[in-house]
XYZ file of N, CA and C in Angstrom:
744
model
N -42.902 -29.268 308.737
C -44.227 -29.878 308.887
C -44.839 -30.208 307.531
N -44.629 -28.959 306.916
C -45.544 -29.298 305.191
C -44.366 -30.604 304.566
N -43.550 -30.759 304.593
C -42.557 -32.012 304.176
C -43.215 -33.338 305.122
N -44.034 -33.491 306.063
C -43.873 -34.560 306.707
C -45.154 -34.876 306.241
N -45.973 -34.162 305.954
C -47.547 -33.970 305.655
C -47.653 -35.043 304.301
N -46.475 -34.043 303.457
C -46.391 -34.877 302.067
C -45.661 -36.214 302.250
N -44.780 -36.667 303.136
C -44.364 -37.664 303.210
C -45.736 -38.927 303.472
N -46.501 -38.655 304.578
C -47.360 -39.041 304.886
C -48.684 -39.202 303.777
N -48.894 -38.269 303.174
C -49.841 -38.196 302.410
C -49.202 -39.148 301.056
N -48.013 -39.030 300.943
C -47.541 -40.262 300.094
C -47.934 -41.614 300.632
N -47.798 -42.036 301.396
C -47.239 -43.273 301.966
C -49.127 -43.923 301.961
N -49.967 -42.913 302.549
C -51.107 -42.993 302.564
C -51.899 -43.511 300.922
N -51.436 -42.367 300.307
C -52.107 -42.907 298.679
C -51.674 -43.948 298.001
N -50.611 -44.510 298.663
C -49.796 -45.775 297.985
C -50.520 -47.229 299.177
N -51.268 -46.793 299.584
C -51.430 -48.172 300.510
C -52.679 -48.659 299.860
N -52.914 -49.833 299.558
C -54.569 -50.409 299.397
C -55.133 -50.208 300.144
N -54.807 -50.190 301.245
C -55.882 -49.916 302.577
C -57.012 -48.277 302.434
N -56.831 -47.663 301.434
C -57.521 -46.525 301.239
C -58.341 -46.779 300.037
N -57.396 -47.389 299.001
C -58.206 -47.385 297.753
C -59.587 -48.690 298.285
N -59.254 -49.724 298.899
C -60.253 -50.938 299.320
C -61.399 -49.843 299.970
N -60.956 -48.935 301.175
C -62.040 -48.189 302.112
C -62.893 -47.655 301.053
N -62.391 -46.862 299.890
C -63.368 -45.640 299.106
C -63.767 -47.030 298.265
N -63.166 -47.622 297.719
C -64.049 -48.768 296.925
C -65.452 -49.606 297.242
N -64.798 -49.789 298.267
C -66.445 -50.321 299.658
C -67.357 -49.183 299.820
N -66.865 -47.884 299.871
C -68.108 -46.614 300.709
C -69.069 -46.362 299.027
N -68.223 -46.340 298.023
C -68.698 -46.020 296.703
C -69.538 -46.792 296.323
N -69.017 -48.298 296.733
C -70.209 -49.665 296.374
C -71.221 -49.543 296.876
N -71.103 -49.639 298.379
C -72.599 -49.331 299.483
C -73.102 -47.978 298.779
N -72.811 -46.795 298.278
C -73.461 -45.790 297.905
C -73.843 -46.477 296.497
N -73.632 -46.970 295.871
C -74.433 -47.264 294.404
C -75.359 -48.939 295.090
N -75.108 -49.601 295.805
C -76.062 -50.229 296.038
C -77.452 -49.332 296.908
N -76.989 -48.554 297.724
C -78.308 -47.837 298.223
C -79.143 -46.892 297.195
N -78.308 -46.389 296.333
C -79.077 -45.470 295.211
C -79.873 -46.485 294.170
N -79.560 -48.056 293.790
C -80.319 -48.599 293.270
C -81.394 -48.717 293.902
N -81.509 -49.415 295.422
C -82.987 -49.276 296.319
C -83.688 -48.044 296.285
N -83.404 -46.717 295.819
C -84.046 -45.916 295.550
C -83.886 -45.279 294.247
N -83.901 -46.354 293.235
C -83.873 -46.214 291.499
C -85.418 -45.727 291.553
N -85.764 -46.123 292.479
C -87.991 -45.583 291.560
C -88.230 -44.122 292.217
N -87.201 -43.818 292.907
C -87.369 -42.266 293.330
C -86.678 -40.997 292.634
N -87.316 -39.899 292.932
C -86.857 -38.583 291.843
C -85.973 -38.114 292.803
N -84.942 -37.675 291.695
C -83.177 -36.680 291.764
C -83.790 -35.611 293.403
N -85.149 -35.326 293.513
C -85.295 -34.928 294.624
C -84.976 -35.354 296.027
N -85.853 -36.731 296.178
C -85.920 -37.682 296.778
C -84.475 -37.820 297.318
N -83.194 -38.060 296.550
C -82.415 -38.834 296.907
C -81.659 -38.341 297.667
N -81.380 -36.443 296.987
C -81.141 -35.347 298.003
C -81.635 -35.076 299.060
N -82.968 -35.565 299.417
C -83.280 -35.314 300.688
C -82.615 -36.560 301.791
N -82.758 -37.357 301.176
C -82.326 -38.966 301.613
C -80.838 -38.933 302.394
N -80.198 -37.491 301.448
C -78.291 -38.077 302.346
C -78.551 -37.179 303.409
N -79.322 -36.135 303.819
C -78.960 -35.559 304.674
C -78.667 -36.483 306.130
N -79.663 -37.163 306.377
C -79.774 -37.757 307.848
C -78.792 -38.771 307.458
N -78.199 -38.929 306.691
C -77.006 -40.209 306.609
C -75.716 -39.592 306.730
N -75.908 -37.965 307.335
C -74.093 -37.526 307.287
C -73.888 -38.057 308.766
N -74.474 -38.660 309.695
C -74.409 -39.421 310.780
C -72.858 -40.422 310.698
N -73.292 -41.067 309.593
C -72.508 -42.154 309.267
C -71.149 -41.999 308.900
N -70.653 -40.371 308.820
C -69.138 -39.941 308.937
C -68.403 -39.993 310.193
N -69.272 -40.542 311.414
C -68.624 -40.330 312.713
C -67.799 -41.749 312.920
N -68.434 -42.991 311.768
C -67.710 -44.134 311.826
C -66.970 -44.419 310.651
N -67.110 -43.108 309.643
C -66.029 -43.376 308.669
C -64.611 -42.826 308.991
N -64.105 -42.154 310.246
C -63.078 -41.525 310.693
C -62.652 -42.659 311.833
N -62.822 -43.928 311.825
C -62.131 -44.905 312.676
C -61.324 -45.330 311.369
N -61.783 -46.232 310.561
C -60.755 -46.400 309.365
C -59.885 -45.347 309.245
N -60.251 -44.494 308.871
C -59.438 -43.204 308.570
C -58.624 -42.928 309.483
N -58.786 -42.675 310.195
C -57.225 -42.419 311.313
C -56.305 -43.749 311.478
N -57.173 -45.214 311.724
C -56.059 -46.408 311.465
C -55.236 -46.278 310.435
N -56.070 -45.592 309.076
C -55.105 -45.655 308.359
C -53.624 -44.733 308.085
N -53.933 -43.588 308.627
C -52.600 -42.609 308.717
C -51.794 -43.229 309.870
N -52.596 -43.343 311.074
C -51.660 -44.155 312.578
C -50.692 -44.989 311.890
N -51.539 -45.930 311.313
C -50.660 -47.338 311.154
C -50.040 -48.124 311.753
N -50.070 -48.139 312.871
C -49.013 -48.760 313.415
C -48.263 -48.813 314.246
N -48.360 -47.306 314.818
C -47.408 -46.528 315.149
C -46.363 -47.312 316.562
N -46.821 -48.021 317.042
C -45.806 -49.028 318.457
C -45.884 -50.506 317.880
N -46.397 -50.780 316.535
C -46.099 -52.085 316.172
C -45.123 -52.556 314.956
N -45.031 -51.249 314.404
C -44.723 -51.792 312.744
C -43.192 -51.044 313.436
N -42.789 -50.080 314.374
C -41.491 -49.997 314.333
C -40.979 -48.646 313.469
N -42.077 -47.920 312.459
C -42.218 -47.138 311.824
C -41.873 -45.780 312.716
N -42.306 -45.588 313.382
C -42.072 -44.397 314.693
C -41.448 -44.470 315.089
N -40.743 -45.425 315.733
C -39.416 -45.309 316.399
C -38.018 -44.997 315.422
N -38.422 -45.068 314.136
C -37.265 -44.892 313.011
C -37.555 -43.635 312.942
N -39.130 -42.813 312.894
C -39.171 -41.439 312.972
C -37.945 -40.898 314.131
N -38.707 -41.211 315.471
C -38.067 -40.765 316.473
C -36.741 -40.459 316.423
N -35.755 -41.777 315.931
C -34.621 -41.923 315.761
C -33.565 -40.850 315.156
N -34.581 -40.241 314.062
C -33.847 -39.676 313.263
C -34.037 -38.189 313.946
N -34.655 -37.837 314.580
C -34.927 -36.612 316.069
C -36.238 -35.415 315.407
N -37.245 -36.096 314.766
C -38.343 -35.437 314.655
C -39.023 -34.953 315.503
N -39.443 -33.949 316.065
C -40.264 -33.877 316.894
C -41.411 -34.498 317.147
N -41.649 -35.058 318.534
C -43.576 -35.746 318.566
C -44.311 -35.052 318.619
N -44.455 -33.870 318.372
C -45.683 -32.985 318.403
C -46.048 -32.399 316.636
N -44.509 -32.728 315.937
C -44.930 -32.925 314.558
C -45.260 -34.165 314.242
N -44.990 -35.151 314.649
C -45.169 -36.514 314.062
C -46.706 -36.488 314.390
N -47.646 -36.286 315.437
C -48.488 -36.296 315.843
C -49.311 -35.677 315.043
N -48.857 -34.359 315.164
C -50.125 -33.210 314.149
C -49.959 -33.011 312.765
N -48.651 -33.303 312.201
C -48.495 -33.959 310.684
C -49.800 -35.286 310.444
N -49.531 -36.050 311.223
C -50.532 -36.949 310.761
C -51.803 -37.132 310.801
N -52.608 -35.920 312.164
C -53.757 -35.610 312.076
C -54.033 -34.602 311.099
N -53.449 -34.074 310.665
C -53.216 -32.686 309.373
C -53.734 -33.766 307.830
N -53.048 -35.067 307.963
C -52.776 -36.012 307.043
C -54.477 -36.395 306.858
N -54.726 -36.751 308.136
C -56.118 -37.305 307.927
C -57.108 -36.685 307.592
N -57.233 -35.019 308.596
C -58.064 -34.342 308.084
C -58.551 -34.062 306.316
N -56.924 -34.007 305.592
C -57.327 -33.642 304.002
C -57.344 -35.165 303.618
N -57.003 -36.078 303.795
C -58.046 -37.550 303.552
C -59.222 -37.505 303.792
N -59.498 -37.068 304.862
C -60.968 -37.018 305.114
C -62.048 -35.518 304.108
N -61.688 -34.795 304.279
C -61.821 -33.715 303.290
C -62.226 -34.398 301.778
N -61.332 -34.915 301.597
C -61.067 -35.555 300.054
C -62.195 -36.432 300.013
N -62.082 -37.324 300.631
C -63.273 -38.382 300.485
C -64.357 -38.069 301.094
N -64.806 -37.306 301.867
C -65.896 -36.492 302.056
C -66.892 -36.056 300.620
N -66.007 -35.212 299.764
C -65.896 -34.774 298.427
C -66.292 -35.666 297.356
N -65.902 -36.638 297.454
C -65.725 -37.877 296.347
C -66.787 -38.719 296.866
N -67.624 -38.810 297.750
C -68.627 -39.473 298.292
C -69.556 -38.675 297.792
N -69.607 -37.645 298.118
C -71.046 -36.537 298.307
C -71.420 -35.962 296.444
N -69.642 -36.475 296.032
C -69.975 -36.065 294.658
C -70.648 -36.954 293.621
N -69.948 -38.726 294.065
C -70.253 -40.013 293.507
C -71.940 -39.916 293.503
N -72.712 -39.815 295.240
C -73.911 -39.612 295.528
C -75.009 -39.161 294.537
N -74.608 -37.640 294.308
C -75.331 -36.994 293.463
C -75.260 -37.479 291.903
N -73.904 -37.105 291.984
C -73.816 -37.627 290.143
C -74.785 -38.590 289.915
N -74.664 -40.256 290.807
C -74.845 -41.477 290.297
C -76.138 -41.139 290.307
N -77.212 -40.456 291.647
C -78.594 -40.227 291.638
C -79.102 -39.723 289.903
N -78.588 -38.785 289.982
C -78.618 -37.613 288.769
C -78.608 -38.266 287.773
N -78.121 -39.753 286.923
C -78.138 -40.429 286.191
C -78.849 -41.587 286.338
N -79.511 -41.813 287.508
C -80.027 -43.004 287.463
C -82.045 -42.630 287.567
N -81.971 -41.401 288.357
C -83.667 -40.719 288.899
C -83.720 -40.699 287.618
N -85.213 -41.441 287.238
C -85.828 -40.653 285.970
C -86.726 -39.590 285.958
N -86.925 -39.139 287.026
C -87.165 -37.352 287.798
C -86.311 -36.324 287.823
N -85.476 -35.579 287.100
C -84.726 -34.948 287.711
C -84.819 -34.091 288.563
N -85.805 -33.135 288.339
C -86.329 -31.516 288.566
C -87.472 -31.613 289.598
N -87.863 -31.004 289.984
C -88.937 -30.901 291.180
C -88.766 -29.185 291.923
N -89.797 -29.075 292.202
C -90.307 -27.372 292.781
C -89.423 -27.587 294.336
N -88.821 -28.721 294.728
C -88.068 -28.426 295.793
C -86.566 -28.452 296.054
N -85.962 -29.073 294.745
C -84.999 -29.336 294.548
C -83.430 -28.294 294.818
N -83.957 -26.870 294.531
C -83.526 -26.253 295.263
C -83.081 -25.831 296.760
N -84.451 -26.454 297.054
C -84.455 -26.113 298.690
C -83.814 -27.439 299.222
N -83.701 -28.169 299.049
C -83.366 -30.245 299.320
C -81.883 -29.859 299.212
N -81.552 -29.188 298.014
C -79.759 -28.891 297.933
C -79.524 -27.610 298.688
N -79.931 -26.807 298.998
C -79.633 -25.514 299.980
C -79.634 -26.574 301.534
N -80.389 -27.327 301.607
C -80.424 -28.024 303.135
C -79.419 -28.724 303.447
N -79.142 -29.352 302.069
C -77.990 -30.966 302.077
C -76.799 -29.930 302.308
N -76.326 -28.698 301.958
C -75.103 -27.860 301.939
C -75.186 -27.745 303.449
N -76.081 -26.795 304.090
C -75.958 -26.764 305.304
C -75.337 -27.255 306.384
N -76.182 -28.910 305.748
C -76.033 -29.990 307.018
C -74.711 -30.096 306.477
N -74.256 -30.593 305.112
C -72.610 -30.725 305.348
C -71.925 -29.751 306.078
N -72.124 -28.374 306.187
C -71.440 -27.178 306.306
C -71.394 -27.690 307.831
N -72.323 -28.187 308.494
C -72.404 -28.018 309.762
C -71.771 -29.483 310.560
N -71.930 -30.296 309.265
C -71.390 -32.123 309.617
C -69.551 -31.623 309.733
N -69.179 -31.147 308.801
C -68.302 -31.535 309.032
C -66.805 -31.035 309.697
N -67.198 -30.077 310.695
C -66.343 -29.775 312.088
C -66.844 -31.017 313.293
N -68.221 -31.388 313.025
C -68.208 -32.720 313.933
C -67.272 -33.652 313.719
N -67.709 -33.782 312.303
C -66.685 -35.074 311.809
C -65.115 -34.947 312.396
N -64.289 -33.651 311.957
C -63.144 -33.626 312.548
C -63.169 -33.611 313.418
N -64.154 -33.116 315.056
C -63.804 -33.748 316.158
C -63.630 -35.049 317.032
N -64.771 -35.413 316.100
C -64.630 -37.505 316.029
C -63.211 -37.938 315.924
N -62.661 -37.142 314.454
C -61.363 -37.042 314.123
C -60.327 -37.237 315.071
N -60.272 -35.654 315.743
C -59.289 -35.712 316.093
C -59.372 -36.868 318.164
N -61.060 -36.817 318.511
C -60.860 -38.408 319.220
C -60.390 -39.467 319.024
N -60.434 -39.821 317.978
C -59.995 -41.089 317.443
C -58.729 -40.802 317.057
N -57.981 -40.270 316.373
C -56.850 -39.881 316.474
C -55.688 -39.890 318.002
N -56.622 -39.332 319.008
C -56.026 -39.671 320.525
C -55.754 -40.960 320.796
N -57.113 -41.455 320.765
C -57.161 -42.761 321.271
C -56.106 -44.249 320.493
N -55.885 -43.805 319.549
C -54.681 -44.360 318.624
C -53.714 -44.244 318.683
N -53.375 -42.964 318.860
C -52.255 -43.020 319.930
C -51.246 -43.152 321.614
N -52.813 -42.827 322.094
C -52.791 -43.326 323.483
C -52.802 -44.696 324.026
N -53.977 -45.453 323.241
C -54.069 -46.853 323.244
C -53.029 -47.798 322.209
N -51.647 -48.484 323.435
C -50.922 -49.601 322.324
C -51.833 -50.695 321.503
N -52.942 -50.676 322.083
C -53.237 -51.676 321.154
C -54.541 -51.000 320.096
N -54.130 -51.194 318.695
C -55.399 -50.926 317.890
C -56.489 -51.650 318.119
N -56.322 -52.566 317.971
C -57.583 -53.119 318.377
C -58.609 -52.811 318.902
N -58.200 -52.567 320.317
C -58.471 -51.720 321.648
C -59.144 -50.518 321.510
N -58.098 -49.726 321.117
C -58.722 -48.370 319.974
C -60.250 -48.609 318.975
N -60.195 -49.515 318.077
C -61.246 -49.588 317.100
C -62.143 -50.070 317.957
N -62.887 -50.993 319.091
C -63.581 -51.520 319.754
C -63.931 -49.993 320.227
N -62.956 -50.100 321.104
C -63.550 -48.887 322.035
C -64.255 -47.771 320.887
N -63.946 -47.200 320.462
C -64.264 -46.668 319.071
C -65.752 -46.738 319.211
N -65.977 -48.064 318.287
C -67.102 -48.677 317.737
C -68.278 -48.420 318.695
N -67.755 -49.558 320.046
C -68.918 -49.524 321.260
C -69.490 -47.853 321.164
N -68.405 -46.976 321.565
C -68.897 -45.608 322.034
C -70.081 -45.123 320.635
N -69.498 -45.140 319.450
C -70.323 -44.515 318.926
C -71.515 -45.484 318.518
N -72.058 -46.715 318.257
C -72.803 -47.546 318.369
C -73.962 -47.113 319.386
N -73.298 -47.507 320.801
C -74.112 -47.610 321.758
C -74.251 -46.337 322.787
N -73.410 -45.587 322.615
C -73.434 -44.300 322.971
C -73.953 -43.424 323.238
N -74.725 -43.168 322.164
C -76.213 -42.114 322.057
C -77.086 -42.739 322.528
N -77.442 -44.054 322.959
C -78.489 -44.824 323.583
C -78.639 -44.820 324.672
N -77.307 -45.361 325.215
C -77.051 -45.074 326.586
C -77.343 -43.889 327.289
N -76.571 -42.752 326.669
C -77.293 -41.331 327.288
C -78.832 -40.699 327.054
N -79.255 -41.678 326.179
C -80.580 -41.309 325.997
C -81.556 -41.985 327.431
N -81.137 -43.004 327.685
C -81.435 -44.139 328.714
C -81.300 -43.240 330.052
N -79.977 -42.679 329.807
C -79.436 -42.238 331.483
C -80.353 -40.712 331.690
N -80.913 -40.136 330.939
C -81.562 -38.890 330.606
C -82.986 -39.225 330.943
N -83.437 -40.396 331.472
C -84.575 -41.099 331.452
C -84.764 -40.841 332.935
N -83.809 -42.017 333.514
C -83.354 -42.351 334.889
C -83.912 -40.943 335.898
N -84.310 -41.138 336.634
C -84.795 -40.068 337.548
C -84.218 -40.028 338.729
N -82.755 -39.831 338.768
C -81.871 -39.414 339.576
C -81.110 -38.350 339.021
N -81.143 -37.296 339.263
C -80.516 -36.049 338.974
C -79.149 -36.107 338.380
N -78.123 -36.276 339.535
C -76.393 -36.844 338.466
C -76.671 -37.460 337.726
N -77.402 -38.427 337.044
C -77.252 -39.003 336.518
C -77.961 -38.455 335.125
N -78.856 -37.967 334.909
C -79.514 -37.208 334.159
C -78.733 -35.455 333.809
N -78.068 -35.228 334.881
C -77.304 -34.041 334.310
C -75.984 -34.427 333.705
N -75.438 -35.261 334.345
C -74.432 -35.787 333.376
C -74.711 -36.250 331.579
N -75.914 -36.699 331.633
C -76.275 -37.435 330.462
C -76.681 -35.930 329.493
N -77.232 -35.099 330.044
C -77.614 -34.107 329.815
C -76.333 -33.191 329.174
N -75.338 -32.810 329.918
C -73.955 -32.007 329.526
C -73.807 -32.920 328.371
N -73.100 -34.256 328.456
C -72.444 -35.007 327.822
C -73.355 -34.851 326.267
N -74.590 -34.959 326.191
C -75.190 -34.862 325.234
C -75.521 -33.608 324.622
N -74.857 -32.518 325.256
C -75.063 -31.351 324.751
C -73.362 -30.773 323.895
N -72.207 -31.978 324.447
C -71.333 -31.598 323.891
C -70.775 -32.730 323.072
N -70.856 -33.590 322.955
C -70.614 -34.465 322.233
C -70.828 -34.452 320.436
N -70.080 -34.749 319.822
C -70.108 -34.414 318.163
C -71.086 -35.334 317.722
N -71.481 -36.835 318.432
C -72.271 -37.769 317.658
C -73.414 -37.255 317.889
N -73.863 -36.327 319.133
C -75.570 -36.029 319.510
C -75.842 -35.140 318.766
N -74.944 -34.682 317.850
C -75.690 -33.107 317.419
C -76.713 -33.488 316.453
N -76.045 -34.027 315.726
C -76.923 -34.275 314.125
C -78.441 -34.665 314.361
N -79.158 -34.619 315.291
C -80.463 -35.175 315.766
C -81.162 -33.688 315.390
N -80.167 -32.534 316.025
C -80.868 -31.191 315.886
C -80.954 -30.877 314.349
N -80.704 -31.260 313.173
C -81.083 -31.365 311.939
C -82.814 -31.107 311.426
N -83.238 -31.731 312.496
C -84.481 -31.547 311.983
C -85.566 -30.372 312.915
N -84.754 -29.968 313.325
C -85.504 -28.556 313.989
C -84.750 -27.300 312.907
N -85.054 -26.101 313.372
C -85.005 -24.541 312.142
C -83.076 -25.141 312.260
N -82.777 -24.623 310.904
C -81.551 -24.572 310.671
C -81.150 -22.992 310.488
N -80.246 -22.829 311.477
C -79.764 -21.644 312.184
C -78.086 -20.957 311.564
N -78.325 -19.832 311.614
C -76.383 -19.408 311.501
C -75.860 -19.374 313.120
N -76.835 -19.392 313.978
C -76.297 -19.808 315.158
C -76.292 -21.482 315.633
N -76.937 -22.196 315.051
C -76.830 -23.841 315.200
C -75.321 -24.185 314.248
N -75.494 -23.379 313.121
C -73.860 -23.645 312.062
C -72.973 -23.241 313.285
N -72.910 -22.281 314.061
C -71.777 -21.506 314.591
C -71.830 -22.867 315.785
N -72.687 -22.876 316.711
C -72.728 -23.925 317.380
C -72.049 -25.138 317.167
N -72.339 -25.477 316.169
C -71.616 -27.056 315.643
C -70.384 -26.192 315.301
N -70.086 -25.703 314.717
C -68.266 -25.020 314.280
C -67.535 -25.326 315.752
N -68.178 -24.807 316.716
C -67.582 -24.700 317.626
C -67.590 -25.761 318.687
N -68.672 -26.856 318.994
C -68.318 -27.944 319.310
C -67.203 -28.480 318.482
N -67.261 -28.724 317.643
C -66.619 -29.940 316.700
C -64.850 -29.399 316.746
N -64.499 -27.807 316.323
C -63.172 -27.886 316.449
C -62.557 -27.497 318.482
N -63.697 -27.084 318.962
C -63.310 -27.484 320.068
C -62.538 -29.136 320.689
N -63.621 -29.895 320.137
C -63.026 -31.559 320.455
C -61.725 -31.578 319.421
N -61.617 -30.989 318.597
C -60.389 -31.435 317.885
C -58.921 -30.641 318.322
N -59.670 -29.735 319.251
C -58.076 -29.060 319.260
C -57.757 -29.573 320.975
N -59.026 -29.800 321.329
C -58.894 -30.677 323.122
C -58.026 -31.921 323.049
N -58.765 -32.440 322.129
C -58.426 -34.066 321.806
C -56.918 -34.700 321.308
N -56.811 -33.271 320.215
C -55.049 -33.257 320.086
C -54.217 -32.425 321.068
N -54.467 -31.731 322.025
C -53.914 -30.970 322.782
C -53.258 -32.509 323.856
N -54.721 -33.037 324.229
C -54.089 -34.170 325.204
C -53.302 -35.332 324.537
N -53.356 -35.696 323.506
C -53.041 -36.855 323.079
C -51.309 -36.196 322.688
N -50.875 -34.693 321.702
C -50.070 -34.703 321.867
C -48.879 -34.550 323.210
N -49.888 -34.103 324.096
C -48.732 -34.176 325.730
C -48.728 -35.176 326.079
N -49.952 -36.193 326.029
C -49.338 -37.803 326.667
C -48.395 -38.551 325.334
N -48.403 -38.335 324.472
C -47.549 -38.790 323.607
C -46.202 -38.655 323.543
N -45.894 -37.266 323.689
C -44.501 -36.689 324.216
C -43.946 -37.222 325.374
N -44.748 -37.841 326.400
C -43.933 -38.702 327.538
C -43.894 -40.290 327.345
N -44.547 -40.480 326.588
C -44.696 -42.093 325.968
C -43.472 -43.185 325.706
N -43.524 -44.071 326.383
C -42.107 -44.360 326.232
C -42.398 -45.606 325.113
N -41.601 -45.436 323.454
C -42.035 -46.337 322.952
C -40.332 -47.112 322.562
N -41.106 -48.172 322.179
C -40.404 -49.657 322.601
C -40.424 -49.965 320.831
C-alpha cells in the first residue's frame, strides 16, 4: 500500500493539473487580501474563519485529480492487469488525496496569514490572540468535514463512469444543497421537514453554520465524528461497488 501511495503521490506532483489548482487558490487568496489591504493583521484572521466553507468545493478538483481517469485513460485497467488489488487501488488513492489535501490545506492557511502579516499595516490588536485561538479551532474542527466531502466525492468518481457527471453532480449538491434543505425545513409537512432536519444534522456542508454559536470540545468531538464517519461510510461503499465493477 505505502509503495502505491508513493507511486501515486508521484504521478500526482508531476501533473500541472495541481500546480495550475494551488496557483489559482493562492491568486484568489492574494487578490482577496488586497480588498482587505485597509484592514488590521486582526481583521483578516477573523475574516478566514467563515471561509473554511469553501474547502467542501476545493475537494472536487482534488479527488479528479488523483481519480484521473480511472475508466477513460485505460490507466486502471493496466493496474488491474498486473493483479493489484481494488480495495488498494481505491484506498491508496483516497490515502493519496487526503495528504494532498492536508498539504494544501497548510500552504493556503499559511500563504493567508503570512501575505496578511505583510501587507496589514496593523499588526497587533488586544484580540489577536483570541481571532487565532478561534481560526485553530474552526480548522481543527473543518477539517474531518473536509475529508468526509473527501471521501464522497471520492465515491462518486468512482462509481460514476462519467466525470463529468461526477463534478456536476458534485457542484449542484453542494451549491444548492444547503438551500434546498433549508427550504424543505420550512415546508409544513412533517416527512418532509424531518428528513430535511436528519439530513441537516448529518451532513459535512451544514455544520460550519454552528461556528458561530459557543465553540465546544464537544462540538470539536461532534464534527470529528460526523466527518470521519462519512469518510469511512463513503469509502466502505464505493470500495464494494468498485470491486464488482466491470471495467472496460
Amino acid at each position: 500500500m505505502l509503495n502505491y501511495i508513493k507511486a501515486e503521490l508521484y504521478k500526482a506532483l508531476h501533473r500541472p493539473y495541481l500546480w495550475v489548482l494551488l496557483a489559482v487558490m493562492l491568486a484568489l487568496e492574494e487578490l482577496f487580501l488586497w480588498l482587505l489591504v485597509s484592514a488590521s493583521f486582526v481583521d483578516m484572521v477573523a475574516v478566514l474563519s467563515p471561509l473554511m466553507t469553501a474547502g467542501n468545493f476545493l475537494v472536487i478538483p482534488l479527488s479528479h485529480l488523483v481519480v484521473s481517469g480511472p475508466y477513460g485513460s485505460g490507466t486502471l485497467k493496466n493496474e488491474l492487469s498486473f493483479g493489484l488489488p481494488r480495495s488498494r487501488i481505491y484506498l491508496g488513492k483516497l490515502f493519496t488525496a487526503i495528504l494532498l489535501g492536508v498539504a494544501l490545506c497548510a500552504v493556503l492557511i499559511a500563504f493567508y496569514l503570512g501575505t496578511g502579516w505583510l501587507l496589514a499595516e496593523e499588526k497587533g490588536g488586544e484580540t489577536l490572540l483570541e481571532n487565532l485561538s478561534v481560526l485553530a479551532y474552526v480548522v481543527a474542527g473543518s477539517v474531518p468535514l473536509w475529508l468526509g466531502s473527501l471521501g464522497i466525492c471520492m465515491a462518486l468518481f468512482f462509481l460514476l463512469r462519467s466525470e463529468t457527471g461526477a463534478v456536476i453532480t458534485l457542484t449542484l449538491a453542494l451549491a444548492i444543497g444547503t438551500p434546498l434543505l433549508e427550504i424543505f425545513q420550512g415546508i409544513q409537512v412533517e416527512p418532509f421537514q424531518a428528513a430535511a432536519r436528519f439530513l441537516w444534522s448529518i451532513l459535512p456542508v451544514t455544520q460550519f453554520g454552528q461556528y458561530t454559536n459557543e465553540l465546544t470540545w464537544g462540538l470539536l468531538a461532534k464534527y470529528w465524528a460526523i466527518g470521519l464517519g462519512w469518510l469511512a461510510g463513503a469509502s466502505a461503499l464505493g470500495v464494494a461497488v468498485f470491486r464488482r465493477r466491470d471495467i472496460r
